[in-house]
Coordinates of C-alpha atoms and ligand atoms in Angstrom, one line a residue:
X1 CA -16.0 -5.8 -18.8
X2 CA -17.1 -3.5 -16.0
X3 CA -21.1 -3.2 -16.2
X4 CA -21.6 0.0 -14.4
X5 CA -21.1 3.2 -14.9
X6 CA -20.2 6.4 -13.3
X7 CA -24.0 7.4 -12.9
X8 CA -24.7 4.3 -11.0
X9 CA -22.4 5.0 -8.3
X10 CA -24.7 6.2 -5.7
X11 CA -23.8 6.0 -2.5
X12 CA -26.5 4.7 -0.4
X13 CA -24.4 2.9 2.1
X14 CA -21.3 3.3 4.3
X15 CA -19.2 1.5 1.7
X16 CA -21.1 3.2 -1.0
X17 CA -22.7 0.0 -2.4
X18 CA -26.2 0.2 -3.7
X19 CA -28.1 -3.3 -3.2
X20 CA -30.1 -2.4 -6.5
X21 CA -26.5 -2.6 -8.4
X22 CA -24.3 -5.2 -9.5
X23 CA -21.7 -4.9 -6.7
X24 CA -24.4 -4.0 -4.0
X25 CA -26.0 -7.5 -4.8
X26 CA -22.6 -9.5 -4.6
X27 CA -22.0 -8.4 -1.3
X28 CA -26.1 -8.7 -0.4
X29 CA -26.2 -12.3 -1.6
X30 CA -22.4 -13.6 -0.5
X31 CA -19.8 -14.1 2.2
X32 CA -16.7 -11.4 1.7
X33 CA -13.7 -13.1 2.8
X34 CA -10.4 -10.9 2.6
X35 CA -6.6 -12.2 3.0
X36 CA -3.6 -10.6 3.5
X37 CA -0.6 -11.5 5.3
X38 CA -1.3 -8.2 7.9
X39 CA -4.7 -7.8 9.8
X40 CA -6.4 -5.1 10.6
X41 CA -5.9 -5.1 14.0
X42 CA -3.2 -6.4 16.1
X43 CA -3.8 -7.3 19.6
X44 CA -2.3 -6.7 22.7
X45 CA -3.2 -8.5 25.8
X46 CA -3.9 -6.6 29.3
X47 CA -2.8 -7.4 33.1
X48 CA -6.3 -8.7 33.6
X49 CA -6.0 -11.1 30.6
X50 CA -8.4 -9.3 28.3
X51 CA -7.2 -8.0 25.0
X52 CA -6.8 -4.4 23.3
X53 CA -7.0 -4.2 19.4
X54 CA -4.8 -1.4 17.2
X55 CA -5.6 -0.6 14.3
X56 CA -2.2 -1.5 12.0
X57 CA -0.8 1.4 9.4
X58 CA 0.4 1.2 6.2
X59 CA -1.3 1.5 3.0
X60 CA -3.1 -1.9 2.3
X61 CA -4.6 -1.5 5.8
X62 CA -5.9 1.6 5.7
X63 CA -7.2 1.3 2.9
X64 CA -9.1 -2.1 2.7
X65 CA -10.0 -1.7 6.7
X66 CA -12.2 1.8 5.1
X67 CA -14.2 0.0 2.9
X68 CA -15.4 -3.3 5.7
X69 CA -16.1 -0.9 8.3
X70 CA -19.8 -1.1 7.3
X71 CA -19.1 -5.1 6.0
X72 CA -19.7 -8.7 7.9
X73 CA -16.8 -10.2 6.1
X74 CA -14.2 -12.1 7.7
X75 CA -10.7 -11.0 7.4
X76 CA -7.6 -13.6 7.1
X77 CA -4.0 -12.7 8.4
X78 CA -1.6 -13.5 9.7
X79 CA -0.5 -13.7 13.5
X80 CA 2.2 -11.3 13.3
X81 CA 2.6 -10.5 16.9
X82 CA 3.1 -12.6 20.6
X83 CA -0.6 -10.9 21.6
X84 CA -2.3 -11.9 18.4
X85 CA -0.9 -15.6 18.7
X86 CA -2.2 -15.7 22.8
X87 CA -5.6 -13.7 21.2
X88 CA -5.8 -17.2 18.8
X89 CA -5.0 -19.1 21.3
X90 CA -7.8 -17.9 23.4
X91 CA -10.1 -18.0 21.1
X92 CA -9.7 -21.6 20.1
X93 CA -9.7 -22.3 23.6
X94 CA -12.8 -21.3 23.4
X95 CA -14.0 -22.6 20.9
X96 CA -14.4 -19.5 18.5
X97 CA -13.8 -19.7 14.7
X98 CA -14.2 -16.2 14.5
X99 CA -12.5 -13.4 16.4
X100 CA -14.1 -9.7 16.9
X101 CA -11.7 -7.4 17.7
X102 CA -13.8 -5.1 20.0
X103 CA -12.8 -1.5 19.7
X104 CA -12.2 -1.1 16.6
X105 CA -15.4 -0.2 15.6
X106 CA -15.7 -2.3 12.8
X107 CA -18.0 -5.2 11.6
X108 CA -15.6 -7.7 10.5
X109 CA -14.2 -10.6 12.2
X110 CA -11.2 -11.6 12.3
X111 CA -9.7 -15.7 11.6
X112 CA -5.9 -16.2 12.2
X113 CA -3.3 -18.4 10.1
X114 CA -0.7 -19.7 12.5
X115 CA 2.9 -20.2 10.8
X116 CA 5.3 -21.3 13.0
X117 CA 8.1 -18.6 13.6
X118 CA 10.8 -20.1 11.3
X119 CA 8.0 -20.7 8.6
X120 CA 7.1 -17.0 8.9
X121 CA 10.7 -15.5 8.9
X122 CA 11.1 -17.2 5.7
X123 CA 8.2 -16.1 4.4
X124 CA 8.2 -13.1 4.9
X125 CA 11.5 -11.6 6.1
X126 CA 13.7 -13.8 3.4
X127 CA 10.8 -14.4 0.7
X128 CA 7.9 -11.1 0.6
X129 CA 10.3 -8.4 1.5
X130 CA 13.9 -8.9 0.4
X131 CA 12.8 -10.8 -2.7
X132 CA 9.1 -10.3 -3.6
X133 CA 9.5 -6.5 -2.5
X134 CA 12.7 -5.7 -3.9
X135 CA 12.0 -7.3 -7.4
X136 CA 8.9 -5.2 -7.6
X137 CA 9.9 -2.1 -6.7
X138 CA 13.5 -2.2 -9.0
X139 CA 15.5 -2.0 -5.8
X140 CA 18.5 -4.5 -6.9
X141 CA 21.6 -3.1 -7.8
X142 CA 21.9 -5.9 -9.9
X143 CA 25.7 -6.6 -10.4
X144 CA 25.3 -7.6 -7.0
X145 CA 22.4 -8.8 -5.6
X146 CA 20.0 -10.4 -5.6
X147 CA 21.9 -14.2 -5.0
X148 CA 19.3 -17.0 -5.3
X149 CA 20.8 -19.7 -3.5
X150 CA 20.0 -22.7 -1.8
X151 CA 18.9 -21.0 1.0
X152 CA 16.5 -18.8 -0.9
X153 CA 15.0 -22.1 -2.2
X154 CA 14.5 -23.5 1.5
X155 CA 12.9 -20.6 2.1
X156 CA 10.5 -20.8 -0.7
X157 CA 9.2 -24.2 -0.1
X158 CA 9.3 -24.1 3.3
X159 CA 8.3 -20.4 4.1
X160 CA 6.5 -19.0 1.4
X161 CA 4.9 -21.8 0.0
X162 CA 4.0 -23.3 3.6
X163 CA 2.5 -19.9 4.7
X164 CA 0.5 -19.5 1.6
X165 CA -0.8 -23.1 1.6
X166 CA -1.6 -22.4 5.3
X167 CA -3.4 -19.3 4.3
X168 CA -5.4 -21.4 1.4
X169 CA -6.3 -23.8 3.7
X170 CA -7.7 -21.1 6.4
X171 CA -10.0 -19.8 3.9
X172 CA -11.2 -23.1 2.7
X173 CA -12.2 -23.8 6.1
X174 CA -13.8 -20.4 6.3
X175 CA -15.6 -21.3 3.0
X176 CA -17.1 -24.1 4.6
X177 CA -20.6 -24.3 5.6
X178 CA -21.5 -21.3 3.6
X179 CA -24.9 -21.6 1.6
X180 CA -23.6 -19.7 -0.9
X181 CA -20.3 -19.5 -2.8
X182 CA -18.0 -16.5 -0.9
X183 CA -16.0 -13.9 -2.7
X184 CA -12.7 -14.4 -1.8
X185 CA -10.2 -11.1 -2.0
X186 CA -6.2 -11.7 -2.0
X187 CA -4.7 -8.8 -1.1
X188 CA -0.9 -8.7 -2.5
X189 CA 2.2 -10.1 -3.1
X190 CA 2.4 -12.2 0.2
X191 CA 0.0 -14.4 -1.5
X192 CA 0.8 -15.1 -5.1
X193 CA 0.2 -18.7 -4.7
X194 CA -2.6 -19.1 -3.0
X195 CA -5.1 -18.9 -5.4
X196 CA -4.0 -21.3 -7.6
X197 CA -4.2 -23.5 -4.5
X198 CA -7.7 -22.4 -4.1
X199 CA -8.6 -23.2 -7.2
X200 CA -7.5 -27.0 -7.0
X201 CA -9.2 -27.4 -3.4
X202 CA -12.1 -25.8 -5.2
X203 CA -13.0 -25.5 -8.7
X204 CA -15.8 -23.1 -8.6
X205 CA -14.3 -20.7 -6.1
X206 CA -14.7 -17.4 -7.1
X207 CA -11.2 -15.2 -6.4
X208 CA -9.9 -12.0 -7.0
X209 CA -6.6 -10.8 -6.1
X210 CA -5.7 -7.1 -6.3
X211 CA -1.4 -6.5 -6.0
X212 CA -0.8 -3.4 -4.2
X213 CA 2.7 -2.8 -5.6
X214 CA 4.0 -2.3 -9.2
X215 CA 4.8 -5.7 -11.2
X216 CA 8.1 -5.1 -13.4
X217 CA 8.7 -5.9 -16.9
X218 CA 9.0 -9.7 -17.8
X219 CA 12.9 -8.9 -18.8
X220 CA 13.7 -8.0 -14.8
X221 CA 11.2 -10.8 -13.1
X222 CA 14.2 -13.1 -15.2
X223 CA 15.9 -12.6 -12.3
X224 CA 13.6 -15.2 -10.6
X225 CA 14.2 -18.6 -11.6
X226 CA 11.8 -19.7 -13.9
X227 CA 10.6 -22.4 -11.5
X228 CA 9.5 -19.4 -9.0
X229 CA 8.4 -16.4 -11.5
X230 CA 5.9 -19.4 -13.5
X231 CA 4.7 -20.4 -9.7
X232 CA 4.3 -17.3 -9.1
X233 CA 2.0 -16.1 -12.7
X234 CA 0.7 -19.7 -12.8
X235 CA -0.7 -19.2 -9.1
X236 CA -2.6 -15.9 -9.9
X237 CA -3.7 -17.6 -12.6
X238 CA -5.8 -19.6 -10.0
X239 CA -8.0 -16.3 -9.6
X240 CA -10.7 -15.0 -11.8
X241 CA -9.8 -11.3 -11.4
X242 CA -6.3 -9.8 -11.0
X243 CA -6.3 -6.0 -10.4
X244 CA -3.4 -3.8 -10.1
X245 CA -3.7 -0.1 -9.7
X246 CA -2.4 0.9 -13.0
X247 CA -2.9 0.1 -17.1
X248 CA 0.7 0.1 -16.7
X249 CA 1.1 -2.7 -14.5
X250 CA -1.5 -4.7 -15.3
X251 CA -0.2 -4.7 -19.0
X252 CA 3.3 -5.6 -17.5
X253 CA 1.5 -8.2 -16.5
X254 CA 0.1 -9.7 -19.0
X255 CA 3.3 -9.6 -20.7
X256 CA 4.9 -11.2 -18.0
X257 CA 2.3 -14.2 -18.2
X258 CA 3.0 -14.7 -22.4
X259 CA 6.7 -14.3 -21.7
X260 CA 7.1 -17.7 -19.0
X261 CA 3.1 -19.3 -18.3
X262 CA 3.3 -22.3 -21.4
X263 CA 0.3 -22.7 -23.0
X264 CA -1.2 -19.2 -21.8
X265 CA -3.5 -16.9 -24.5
X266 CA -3.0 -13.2 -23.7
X267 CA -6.1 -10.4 -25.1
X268 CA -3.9 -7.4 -24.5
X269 CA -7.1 -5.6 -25.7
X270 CA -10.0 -7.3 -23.5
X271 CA -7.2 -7.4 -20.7
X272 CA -7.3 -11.4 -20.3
X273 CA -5.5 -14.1 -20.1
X274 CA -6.6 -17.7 -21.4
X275 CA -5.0 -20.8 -19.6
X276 CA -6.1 -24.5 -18.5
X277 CA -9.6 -23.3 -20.0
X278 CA -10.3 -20.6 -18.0
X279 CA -10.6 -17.0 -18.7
X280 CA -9.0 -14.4 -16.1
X281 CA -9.8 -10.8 -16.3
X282 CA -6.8 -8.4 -15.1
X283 CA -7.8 -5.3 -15.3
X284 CA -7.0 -1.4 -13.0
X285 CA -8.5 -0.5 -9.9
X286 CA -6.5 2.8 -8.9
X287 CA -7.0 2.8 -4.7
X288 CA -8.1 5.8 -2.9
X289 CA -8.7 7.1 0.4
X290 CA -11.7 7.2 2.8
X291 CA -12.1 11.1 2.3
X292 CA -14.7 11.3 5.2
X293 CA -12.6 9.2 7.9
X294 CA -9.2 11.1 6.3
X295 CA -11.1 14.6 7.0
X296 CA -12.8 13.1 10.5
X297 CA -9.4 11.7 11.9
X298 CA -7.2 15.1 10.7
X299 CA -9.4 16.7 13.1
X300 CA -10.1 14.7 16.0
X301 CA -9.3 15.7 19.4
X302 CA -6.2 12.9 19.0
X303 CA -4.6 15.0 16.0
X304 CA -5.8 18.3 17.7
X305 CA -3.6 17.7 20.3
X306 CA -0.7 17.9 18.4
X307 CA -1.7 21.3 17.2
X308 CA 0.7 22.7 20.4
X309 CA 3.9 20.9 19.7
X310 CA 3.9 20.3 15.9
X311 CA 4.3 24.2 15.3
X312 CA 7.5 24.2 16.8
X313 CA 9.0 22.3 13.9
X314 CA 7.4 24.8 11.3
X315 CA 8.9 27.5 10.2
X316 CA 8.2 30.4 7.4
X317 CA 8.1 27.6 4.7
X318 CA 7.9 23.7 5.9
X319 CA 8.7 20.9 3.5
X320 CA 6.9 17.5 4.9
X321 CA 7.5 13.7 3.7
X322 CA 5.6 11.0 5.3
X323 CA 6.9 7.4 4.5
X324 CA 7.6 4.1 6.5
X325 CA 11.7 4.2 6.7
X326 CA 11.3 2.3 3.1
X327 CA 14.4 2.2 0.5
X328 CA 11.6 2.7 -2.5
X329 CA 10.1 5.7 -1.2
X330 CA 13.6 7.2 -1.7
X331 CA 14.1 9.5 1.3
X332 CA 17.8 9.6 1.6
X333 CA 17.6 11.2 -2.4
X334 CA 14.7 13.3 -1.5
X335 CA 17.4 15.0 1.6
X336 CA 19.6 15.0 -0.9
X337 CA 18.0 17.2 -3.2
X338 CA 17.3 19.3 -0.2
X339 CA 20.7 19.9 0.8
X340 CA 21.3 21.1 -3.3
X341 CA 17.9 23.5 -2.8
X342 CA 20.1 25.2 0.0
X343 CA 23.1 25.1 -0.9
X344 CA 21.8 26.7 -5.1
X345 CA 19.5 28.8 -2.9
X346 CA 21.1 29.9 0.6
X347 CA 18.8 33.0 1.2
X348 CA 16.5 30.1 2.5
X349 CA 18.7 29.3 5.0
X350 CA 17.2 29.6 8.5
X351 CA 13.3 30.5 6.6
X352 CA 12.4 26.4 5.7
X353 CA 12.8 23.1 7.6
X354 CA 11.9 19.9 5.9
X355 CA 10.1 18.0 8.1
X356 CA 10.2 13.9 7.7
X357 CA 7.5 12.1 9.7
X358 CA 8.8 8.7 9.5
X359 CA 8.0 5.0 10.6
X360 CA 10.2 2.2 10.9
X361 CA 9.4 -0.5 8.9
X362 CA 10.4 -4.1 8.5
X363 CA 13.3 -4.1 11.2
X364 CA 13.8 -8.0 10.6
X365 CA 15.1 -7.5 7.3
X366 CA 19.1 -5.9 6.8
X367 CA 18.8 -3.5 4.1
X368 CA 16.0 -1.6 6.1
X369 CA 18.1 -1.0 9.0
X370 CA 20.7 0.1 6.5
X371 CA 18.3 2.3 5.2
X372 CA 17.1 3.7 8.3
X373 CA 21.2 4.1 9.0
X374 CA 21.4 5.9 5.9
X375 CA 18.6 8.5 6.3
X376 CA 19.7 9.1 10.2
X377 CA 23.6 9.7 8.7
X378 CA 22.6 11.9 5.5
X379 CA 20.1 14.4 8.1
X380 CA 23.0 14.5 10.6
X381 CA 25.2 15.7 7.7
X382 CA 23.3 18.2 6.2
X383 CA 22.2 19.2 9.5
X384 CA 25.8 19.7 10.7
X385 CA 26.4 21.5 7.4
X386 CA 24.0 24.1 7.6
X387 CA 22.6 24.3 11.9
X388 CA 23.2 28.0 13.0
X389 CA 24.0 28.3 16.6
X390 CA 22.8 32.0 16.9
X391 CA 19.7 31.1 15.7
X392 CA 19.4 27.6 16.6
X393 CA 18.0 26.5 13.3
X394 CA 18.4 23.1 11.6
X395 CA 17.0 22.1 8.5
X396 CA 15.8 18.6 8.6
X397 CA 14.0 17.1 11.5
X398 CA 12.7 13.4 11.8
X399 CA 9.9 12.8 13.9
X400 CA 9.8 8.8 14.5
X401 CA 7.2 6.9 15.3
X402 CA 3.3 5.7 14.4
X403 CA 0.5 7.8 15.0
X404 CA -2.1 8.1 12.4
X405 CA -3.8 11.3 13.4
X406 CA -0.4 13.1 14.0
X407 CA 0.3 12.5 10.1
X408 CA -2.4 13.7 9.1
X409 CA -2.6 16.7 11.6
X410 CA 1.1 17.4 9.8
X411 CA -0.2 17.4 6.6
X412 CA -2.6 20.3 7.2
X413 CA 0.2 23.2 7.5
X414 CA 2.8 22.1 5.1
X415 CA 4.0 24.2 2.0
X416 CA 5.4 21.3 0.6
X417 CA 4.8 17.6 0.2
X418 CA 8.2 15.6 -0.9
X419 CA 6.7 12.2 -2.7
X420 CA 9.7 11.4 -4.5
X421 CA 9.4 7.4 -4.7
X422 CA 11.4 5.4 -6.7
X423 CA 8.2 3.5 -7.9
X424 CA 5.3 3.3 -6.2
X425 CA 1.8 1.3 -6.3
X426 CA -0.4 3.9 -6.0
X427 CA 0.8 6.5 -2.8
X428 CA -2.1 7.2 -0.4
X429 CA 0.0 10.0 1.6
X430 CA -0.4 12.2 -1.8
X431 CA -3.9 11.7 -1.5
X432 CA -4.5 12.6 2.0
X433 CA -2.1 15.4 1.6
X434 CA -4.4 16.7 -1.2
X435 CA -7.6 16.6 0.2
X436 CA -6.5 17.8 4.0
X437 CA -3.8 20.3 3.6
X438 CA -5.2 24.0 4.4
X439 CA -2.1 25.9 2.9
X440 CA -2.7 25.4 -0.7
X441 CA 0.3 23.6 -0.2
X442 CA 2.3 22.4 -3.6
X443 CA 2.8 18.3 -3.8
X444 CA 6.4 17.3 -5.7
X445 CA 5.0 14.1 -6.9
X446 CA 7.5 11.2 -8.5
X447 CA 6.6 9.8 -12.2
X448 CA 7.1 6.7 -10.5
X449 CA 4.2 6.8 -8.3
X450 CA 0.6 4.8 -9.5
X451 CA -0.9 8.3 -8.0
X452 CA 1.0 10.5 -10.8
X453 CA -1.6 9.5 -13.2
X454 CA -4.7 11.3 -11.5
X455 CA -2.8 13.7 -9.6
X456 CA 0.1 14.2 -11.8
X457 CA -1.5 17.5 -13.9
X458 CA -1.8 19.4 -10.7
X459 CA 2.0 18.2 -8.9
X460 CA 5.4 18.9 -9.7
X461 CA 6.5 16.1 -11.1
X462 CA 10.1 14.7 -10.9
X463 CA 11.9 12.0 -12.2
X464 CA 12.9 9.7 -8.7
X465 CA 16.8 9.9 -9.5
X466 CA 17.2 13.6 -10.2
X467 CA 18.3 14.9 -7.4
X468 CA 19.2 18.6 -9.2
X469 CA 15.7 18.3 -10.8
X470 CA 13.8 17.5 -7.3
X471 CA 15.6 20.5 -6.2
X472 CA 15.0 22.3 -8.8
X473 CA 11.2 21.9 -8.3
X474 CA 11.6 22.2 -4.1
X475 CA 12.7 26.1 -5.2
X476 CA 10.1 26.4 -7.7
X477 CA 7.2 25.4 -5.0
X478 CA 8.2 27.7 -2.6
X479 CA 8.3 30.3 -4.7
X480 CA 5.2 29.8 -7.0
X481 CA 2.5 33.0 -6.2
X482 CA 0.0 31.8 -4.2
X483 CA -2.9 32.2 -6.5
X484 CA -1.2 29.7 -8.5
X485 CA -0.7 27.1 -5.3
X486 CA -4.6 27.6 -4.5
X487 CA -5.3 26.4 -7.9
X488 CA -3.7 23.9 -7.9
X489 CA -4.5 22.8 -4.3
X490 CA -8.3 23.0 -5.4
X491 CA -7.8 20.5 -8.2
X492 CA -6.1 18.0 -6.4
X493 CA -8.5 18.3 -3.7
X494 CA -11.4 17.8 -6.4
X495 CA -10.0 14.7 -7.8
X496 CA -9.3 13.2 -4.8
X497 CA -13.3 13.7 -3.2
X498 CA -14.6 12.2 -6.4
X499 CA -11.9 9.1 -6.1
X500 CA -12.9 7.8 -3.1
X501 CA -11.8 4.7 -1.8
X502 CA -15.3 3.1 -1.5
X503 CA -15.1 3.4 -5.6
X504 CA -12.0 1.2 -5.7
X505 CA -13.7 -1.4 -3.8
X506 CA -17.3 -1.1 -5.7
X507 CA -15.3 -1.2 -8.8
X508 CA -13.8 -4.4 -8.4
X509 CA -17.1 -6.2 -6.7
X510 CA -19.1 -4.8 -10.1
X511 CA -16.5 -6.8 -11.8
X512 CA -16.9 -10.2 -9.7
X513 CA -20.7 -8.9 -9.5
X514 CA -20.6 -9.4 -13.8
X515 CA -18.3 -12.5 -13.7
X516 CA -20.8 -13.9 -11.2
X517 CA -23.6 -13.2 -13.5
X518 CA -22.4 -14.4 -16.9
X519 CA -21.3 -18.4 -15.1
X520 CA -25.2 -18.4 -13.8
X521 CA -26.0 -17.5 -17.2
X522 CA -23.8 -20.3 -18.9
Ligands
GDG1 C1 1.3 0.1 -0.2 C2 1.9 0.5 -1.5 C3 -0.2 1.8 -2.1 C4 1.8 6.9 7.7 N1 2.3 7.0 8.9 C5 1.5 6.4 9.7 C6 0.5 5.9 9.0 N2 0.6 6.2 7.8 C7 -0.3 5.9 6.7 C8 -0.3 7.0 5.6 C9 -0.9 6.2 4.5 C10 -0.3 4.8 4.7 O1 0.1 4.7 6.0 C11 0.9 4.5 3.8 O2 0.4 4.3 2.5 P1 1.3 4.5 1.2 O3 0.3 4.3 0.0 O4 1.9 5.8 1.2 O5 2.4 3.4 1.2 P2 2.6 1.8 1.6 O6 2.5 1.5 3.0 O7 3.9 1.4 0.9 O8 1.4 1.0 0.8 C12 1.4 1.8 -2.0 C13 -0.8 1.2 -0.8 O9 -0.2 0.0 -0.4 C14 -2.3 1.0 -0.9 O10 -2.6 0.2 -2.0 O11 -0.6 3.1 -2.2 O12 1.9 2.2 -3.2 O13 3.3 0.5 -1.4 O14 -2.3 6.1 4.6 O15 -1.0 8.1 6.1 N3 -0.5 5.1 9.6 C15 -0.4 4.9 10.9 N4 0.6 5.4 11.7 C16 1.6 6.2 11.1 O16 2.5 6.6 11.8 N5 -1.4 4.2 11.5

């Protein structure tokens, strides 16, 4: 088990890592190398031939690029974009293993993995998202979809497979050479298989893999075929560690294992699981946000900027979501519930807009344009049911696009944060709403949402499908006295400073840090 303890966490560094601790030293003495299918950066290249580097979004980026701002380790993704293939390209051209990707301000360095397009589209636009994705987030309606068929197969051997072979093969390469054995991070469900490949390249490899998302019940992972749900177990079973962000999850997971891995011994009460004599530790590491950076960005002159034009979409009270354009985050219910707030409640009429701060996500892939089709019709409804001419008020507005700071320069003025997710990993936007919001603004958070068991005392909670209940609670926010709102704002804000970020990520190195130990000591 875990070897330090709450006292020990000083931090003494950027990341919070003390070399005089157990996860101080792992990173002192050893290469970090982190994988996941999306880099930190992606590159665009100029007229003159040089390259710009942007830093990506979503949640697995933000979070994991926090904690190796002050690290050497390399970084593994995938080429995602035309700039970061001609950004390879150049690189191997000349002769670098290694990429920096100036302007970012960060320490790491970068090495690509190279699918070809088809290889990657079946990866990760037939395999990760509609499958992977959907099965982990209960998205199916079931008497329909999903249909695993031949062409889901082909795109399991030859997309998902491939790519993650490629990616196991990148960081053998990158293991190469080093004096020392590296610690090698998986981040998520893009690469379930790659650390069982590892692991047969090379025995004494030491991995951890830490799943982002929730991972079901064995009874709905049945809707796999066995062949790709015991790939998929046997393959994480190549790591030493597997976190998730919840007990919840990582129990589900364990029961997952006993139900389809032969042969497998499962200590629901040490949290392990025995197979092919080894023992792997799954265990919870709840993520977090970089409170300083969080606090930093809401306030740069980038965010401050918006200070002039986001007003304009306030109004007496403002309701604010902030989501990719995502079916799980649930939007389309969460307007929903605001149209049945109005219509229960019409003296708010003209005195709240509900502002949704939007990305789109994952355009490849059918049932996110139909989503984004969805949300775009249900607004234009309600809007058309309720705009007033005289006064030129409409209730919903959806501001589209990426901008980091402009999220969180949002977040400081709203009343209300909508977080009604279906199911949900952990939720970073509840967190960042909590510690940066200046109007002791109330947080509707879903049961469904990893985040509902720190923050969940101080939220409104709601159950993802009730729409009556979600408006239910959108009427009690606005109206709860404010002395309650501050109290409640204070608490969250609380947890969320003493949950930073930098502890999810010294957590889990403690843990390698103690595995590391007890094999020198056998
Ligand atoms: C996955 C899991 C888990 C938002 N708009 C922009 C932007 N953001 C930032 C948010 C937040 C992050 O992206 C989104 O994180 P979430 O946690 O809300 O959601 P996912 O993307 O689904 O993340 C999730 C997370 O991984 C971490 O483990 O919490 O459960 O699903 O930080 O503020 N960032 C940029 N531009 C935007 O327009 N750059």
């Amino acid at each position: 088990m875990t070897v330090s303890t709450k006292d020990d966490k000083r931090a003494t560094t950027p990341n919070g890592l003390d070399s005089h601790d157990v996860a101080g030293q792992v990173v002192e003495e050893r290469q970090l190398l982190v994988a996941s299918n999306r880099g930190p950066v992606t590159f665009s290249q100029r007229a003159d031939g040089s390259f710009s580097a942007r830093q990506g979004s979503g949640g697995l980026v933000t979070a994991v690029s926090a904690v190796l701002q002050g690290q050497q380790a390399i970084w593994i993704a995938a080429a995602m974009t035309a700039g970061d293939r001609t950004r390879a390209a150049a690189a191997e051209e000349a002769g670098e293993t290694l990429i920096t990707p100036h302007g970012s301000g960060s320490r790491f360095k970068l090495r690509f993995v190279l699918p070809t397009t088809e290889a990657y589209n079946q990866y990760y636009n037939e395999i990760s998202n509609p499958l992977l994705w959907f099965l982990q987030h209960y998205l199916w309606d079931t008497p329909r979809s999903p249909d695993i068929t031949h062409k889901t197969w082909e795109a399991w051997r030859e997309g998902y497979v491939t790519v993650n072979r490629m990616f196991a093969e990148e960081i053998i390469r990158a293991c190469d050479g080093l004096d020392t054995e590296p610690v090698i991070m998986l981040q998520d469900y893009h690469l379930y298989l790659c650390g069982g490949m590892i692991r047969e390249m090379r025995p004494q490899a030491i991995i951890q893999h830490f799943i982002h998302i929730p991972w079901p019940d064995p009874d709905y992972w049945r809707l796999l075929p066995a062949e790709m749900r015991r790939a998929i177990c046997e393959g994480m079973l190549g790591c030493d560690i597997i976190g998730f962000q919840t007990p919840d999850h990582a129990r589900s997971f364990l029961y997952t294992c006993e139900a389809y891995v032969p042969d497998v011994g499962v200590s629901y009460g040490d949290g392990t699981v025995t197979w092919q004599g080894r023992t792997i530790k799954v265990a919870h590491y709840p993520i977090s946000i970089d409170t300083e950076a969080v606090r930093r960005t809401a306030h740069s002159q980038e965010a401050r900027a918006y200070e002039r034009y986001l007003p304009t979409y306030f109004n007496e009270f403002t309701i604010l979501r902030i989501d990719r354009a995502e079916p799980s985050k649930n939007i389309v219910r969460g307007f929903n519930a605001f149209d049945r707030f109005l219509e229960a409640h019409p003296e708010y009429k003209n005195r709240v807009n509900f502002i949704a701060v939007t990305q789109p996500s994952r355009m490849d892939v059918e049932e996110y344009r139909d989503y984004l089709d969805d949300m775009s019709a249900t607004v234009g409804r309600i809007n058309a049911k309720y705009a007033n001419v005289e006064t030129g008020w409409q209730p919903i507005t959806i501001i589209m696009g990426e901008s980091y700071p402009r999220v969180l320069a949002a977040m400081r003025w709203y009343d209300v944060l909508l977080v009604n997710s279906i199911i949900d990993g952990m939720n970073l936007v509840a967190k960042e709403g909590a510690l940066v919001n200046e109007r002791s603004g109330v947080i509707i958070l879903s049961e469904g949402a990893g985040a509902a068991l720190q923050l969940g005392e101080h939220c409104l909670m709601v159950s993802p499908a009730d729409v009556e209940g979600t408006a239910e609670a959108i009427h009690q926010a606005l109206t709860m006295p404010f002395s309650e709102r501050q109290r409640r704002g204070r608490a969250l804000r609380e947890l969320v400073e003493h949950e930073d970020v930098r502890e999810w990520f010294r957590d889990q190195l403690a843990d390698i840090g103690a595995l590391v130990q007890s094999r020198q000591s056998q």
